[in-house]
Amino acid sequence: MITLTDIAYVRSGVADIETAVRFATDIVGLELATPSEAWVAHLRADHRHHCLALVQGPSGVISSGFAVAGPDELAAAETELERTGFRVRRGDLAEARSRRVREFIAFDDPFGNRLELVSQQETISRPVAFTRPAGITEFGHLCLDAPDVHEAYRFWNTRFNARVSDWLGDAACLIRIDPVHHKLAVFRGERPGLCHMNFQVATIDDVFRNWHFLVEHGVEIEMGPGRHPQSTAIFLYFLGPEGFTYEYSFGVRRIEDDAAWQPRTFDPDEPGSIDMWLGPVRRVSSQLQLASPEPAGPEPATSQPASTQPASTGPARLEPASTESVTTGRTA
Ligand SMILES: [Fe+2]
């Protein structure tokens, strides 16, 4: 069992880094860290050095990072993943430095989402210098796509301290790794990708102030303001450059009595199951996973479910150096 202590970051490839950074700062409100690499912009929202890295190159999500407790736990996770048939690669020093972690490993989930487990992510004590007062308090959760959310949950639940908090039928699985109702979600999607990245805000007023701000600035509101009955969070989803969906939310439920919580199942087609205020709902845009030329994911002929496909193999690289661009604006 691999214990994830927190979510760490999203790393996303962008063809137009200037536009993407301008949106992340001037619109979303994140702090741009002092540049330390020519083609990487680090965006900060909380105690982490950054939670979003925008990397100049083909557009598409590069990886989603999760923290483990330390180097021993990382080594144990590496052994455990390899033992169960995953191809795992250790990041080199420069890659770890770019992520502001001491060490990390990379592998693909059975659906092709690139995951990274990190040890010793850098903390910054200085208050965040937000570009605008959006009210952001922290990086709240990330949401991945997989064609079968039940298979996806099996992957997370059998290997990690990941427990379902609630189901949205076959459409989504909301997963906790600590008392927060969900720090991870898996949404049904044909191709691997990042459905959205969430930032918590301090008050309900921030959600509505941000809504007006986004509308005034011509940003596409994908869904909300509304309220999810599962987490009780008041949400606002909006579309950034290159198919990247951001979310602000306030008031996420905490599950303090883990043993007593019974996951519930909601029918996504039932009115109010996604937005209990009965506003219009839609599937928000996902940014597709960059095709990875690196060997990762389960090896053939392992204990992986037969319905999953092993990832492609090739030379070891973590950065999106290929020419393939996979951004999409898919909605449903
Ligand atoms: Fe969300």
PDB file of C-alpha atoms and ligand atoms in Angstrom, residues 141 182 196 198 237 247, ligand 1:
ATOM      1  CA  HIS A 141      -7.834  18.864  -6.224  1.00  0.00           C
ATOM      2  CA  HIS A 182     -11.919  14.641  -2.741  1.00  0.00           C
ATOM      3  CA  HIS A 196      -9.645  20.131 -14.444  1.00  0.00           C
ATOM      4  CA  ASN A 198      -9.198  23.088  -8.682  1.00  0.00           C
ATOM      5  CA  TYR A 237     -15.484  26.032 -13.848  1.00  0.00           C
ATOM      6  CA  GLU A 247     -12.118  25.517 -11.114  1.00  0.00           C
TER       7      GLU A 247
HETATM    8 FE    FE B   1     -13.576  19.816  -9.170  1.00  0.00          FE
END
